[in-house]
XYZ file of N, CA and C in Angstrom:
207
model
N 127.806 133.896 89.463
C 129.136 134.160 90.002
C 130.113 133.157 89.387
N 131.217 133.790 88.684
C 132.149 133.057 88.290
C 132.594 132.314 89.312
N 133.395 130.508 88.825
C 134.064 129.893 89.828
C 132.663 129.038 90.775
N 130.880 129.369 91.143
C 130.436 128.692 92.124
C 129.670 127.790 91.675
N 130.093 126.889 92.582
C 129.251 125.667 92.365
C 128.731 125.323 93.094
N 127.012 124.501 92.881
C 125.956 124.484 93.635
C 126.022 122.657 93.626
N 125.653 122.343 95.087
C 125.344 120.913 94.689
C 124.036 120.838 96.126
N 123.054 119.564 95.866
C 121.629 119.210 96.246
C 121.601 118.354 96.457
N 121.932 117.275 97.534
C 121.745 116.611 98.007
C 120.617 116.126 98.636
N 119.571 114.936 98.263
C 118.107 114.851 99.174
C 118.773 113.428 98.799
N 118.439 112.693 100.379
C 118.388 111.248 101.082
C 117.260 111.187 101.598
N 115.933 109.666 101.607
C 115.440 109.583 102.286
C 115.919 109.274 103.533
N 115.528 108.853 104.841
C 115.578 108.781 106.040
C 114.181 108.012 106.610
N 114.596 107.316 107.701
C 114.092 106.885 108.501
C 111.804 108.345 108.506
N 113.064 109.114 109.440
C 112.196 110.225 109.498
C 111.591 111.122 108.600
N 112.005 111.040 107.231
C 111.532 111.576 105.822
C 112.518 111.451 104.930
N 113.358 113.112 104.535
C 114.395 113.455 104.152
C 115.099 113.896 104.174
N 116.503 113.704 104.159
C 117.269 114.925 104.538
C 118.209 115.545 103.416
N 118.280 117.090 103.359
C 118.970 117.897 102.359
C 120.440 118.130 102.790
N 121.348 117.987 101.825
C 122.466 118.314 102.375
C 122.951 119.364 100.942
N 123.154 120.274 101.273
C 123.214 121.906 100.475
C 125.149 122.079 100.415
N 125.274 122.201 99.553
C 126.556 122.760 99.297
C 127.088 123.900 98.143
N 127.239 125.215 98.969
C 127.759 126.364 97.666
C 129.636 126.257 98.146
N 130.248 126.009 96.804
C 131.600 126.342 96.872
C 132.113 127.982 95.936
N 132.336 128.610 96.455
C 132.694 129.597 96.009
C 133.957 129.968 95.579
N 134.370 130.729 94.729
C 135.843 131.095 94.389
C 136.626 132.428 94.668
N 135.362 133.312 95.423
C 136.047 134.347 96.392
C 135.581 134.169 97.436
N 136.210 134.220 98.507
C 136.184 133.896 99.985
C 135.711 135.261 100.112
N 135.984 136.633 99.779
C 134.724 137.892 100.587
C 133.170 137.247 100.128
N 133.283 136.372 99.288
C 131.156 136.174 99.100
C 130.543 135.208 99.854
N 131.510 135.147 100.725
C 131.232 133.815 101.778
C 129.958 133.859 102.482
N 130.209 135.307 103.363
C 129.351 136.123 104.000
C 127.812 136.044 103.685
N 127.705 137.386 102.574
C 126.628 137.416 102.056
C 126.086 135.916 101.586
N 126.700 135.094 100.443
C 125.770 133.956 100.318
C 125.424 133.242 101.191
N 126.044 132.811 102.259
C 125.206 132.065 103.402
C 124.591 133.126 103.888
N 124.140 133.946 104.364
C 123.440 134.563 104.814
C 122.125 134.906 103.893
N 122.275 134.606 102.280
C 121.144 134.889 101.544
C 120.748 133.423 101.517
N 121.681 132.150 101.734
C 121.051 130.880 101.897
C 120.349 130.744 102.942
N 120.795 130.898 103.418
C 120.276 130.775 105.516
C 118.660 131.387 105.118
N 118.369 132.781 104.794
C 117.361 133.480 104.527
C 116.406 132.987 103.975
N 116.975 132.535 102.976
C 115.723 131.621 101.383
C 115.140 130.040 102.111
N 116.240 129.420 102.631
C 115.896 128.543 103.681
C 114.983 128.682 104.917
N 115.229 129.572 105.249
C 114.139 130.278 106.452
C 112.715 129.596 105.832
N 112.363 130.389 104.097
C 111.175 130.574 103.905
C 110.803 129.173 103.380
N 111.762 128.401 103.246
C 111.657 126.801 102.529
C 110.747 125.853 103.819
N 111.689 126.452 104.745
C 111.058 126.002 106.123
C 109.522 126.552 106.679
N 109.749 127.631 106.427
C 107.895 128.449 106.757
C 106.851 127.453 105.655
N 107.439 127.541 104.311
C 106.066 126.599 103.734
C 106.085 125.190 103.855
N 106.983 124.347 104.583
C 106.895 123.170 104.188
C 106.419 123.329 105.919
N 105.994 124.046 106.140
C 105.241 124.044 107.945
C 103.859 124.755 107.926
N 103.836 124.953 106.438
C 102.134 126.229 106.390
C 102.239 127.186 107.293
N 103.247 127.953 107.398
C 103.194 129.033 107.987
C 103.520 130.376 107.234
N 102.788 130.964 107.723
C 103.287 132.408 106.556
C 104.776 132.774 106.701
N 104.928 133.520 105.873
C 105.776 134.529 105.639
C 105.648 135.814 105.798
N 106.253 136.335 106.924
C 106.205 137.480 107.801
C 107.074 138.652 107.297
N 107.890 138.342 106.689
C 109.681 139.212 106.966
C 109.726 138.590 105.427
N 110.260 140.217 104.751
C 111.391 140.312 103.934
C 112.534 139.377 103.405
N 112.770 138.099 102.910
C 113.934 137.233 102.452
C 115.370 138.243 102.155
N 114.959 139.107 101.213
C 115.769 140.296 101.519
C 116.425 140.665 102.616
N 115.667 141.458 103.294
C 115.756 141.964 104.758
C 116.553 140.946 105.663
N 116.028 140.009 105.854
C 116.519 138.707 106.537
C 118.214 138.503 106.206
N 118.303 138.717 105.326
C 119.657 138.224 104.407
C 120.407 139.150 105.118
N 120.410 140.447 105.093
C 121.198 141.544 104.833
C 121.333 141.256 107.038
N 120.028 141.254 107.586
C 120.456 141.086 109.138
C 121.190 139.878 109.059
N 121.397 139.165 109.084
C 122.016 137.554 108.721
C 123.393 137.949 108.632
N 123.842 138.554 107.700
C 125.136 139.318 107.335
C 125.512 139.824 107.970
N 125.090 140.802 108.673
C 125.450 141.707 109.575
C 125.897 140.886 111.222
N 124.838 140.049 111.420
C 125.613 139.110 112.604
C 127.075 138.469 112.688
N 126.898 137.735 111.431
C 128.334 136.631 111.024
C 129.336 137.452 111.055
């Protein structure tokens, strides 16, 4: 996407690490959908760094995600 920029932030911590995620975008309608496809992909970042499967669609997830916001 023309105009976005991604930035990745990892700090250790006391308690491990912490991520601090930033998408800036240059159309405000893709607001929506990309957090909602971040939120999603994150979901599954979270399922493996817990050994838990993956149940649900990242896809799928995204598009309900969207539909809430």
């Amino acid at each position: 996407m023309a105009g976005e920029i991604l930035t990745w932030e990892i700090t250790g911590t006391a308690e491990g690490s912490r991520l601090v995620f930033t998408n800036v975008l240059s159309d405000p309608s893709a607001a929506r959908p990309a957090a909602a496809g971040w939120e999603a992909g994150l979901e599954v970042v979270e399922a493996q760094l817990a050994d838990r499967p993956i149940t649900w669609n990242p896809l799928d997830r995204a598009e309900e995600l969207a539909r809430q916001a």
